[in-house]
XYZ file of C-alpha atoms in Angstrom:
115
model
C 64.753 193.639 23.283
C 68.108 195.077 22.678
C 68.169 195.723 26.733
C 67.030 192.162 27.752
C 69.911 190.922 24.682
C 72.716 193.347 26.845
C 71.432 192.652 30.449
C 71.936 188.506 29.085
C 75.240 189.012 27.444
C 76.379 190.726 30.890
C 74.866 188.110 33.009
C 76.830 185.314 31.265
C 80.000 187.097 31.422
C 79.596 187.704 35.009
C 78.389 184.226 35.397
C 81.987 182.823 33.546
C 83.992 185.379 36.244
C 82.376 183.440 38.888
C 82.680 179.846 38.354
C 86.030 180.663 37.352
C 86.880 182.152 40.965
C 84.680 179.573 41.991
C 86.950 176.655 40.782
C 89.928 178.460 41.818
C 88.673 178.863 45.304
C 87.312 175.015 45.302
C 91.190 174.163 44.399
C 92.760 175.646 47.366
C 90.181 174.096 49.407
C 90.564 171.264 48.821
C 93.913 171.393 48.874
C 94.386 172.547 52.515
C 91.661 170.056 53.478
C 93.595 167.177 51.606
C 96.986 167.999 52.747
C 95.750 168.199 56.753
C 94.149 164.588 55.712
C 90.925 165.400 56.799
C 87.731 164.571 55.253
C 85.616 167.501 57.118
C 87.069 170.771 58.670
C 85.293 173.611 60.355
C 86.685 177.212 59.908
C 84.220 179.952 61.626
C 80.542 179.171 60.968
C 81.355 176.823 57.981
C 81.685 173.236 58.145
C 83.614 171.828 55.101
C 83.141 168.243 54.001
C 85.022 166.283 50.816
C 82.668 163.305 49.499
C 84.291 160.908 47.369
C 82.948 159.336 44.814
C 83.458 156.933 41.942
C 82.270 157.227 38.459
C 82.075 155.155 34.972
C 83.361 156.778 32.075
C 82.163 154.764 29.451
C 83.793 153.766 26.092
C 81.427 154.131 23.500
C 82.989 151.624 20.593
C 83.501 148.859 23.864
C 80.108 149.464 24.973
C 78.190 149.342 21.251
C 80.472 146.091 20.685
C 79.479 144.544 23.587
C 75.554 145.540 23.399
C 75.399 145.449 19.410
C 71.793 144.548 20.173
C 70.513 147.200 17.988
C 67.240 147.571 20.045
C 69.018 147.377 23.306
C 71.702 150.348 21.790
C 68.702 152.263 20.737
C 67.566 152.518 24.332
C 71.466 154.227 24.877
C 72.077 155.574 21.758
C 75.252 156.649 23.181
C 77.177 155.616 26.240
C 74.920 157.796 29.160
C 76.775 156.173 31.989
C 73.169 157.389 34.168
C 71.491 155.111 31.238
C 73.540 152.500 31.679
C 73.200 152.634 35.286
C 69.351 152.356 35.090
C 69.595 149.125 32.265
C 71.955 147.722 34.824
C 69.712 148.005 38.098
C 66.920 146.832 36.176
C 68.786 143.835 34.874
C 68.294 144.242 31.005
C 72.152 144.653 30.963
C 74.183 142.166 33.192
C 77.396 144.148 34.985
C 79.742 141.394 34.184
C 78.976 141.699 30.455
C 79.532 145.317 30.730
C 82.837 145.734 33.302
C 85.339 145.651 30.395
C 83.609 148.758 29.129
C 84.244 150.671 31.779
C 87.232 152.694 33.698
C 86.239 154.034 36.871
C 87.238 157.634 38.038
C 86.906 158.739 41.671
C 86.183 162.325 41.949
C 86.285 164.696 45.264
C 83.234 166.650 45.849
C 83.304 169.668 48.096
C 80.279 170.500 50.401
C 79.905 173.651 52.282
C 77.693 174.399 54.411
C 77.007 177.463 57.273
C 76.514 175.818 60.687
C-alpha cells in the first residue's frame, strides 16, 4: 500500500506541474490570438478557437433575500448558479425576480484541436 500511497503522491505532484504549464501556456495563447483580434487561428496541424462566454456569479445573501422561500432555498441550499439555471428554465424562479442577484462575467475559453 505504501507503493500505491507514493505512486499517488507523485501523480498529483506531476499533475500540479502540468496544469500549471498548462495555464501558463493557455495565457500566451490567448494572448497572441487576442492581440491579432482573431477569434480562430491555425498554426501547423492545429486549429485554435477562443469561445466566449458569459456566466452568473451569484450573491448568496441577494439571492436567499430574494427567494427566502424556505422550501424553494432548500432546493439551492446555496447559490449553484447551474441550480439556479435549471429553477429558472423550468419557471419555479422568474429571471426578473432574480436579475438583481446576479453580476455577469464573460470568460474566454480556449479550444484546440489537431486538424
Amino acid at each position: 500500500m505504501e507503493k500505491k500511497v507514493q505512486q499517488y503522491y507523485k501523480l498529483k505532484a506531476k499533475q500540479k506541474e502540468l496544469e500549471k504549464e498548462l495555464a501558463g501556456l493557455r495565457q500566451e495563447i490567448l494572448a497572441h490570438v487576442n492581440e491579432a483580434g482573431q477569434t480562430e487561428a491555425v498554426f501547423g496541424t492545429y486549429k485554435v478557437k477562443l469561445v466566449t462566454q458569459n456566466r452568473k456569479e451569484y450573491d448568496d445573501d441577494k439571492l436567499y433575500q430574494t427567494l427566502s422561500d424556505p422550501e424553494l432555498w432548500r432546493l439551492l441550499s446555496r447559490a449553484d448558479p447551474a441550480k439556479v439555471a435549471s429553477l429558472t428554465k423550468l419557471k419555479v424562479i422568474a429571471e426578473e425576480k432574480i436579475a438583481h442577484t446576479y453580476d455577469v462575467k464573460t470568460i474566454q475559453l480556449l479550444q484546440v484541436d489537431k486538424q
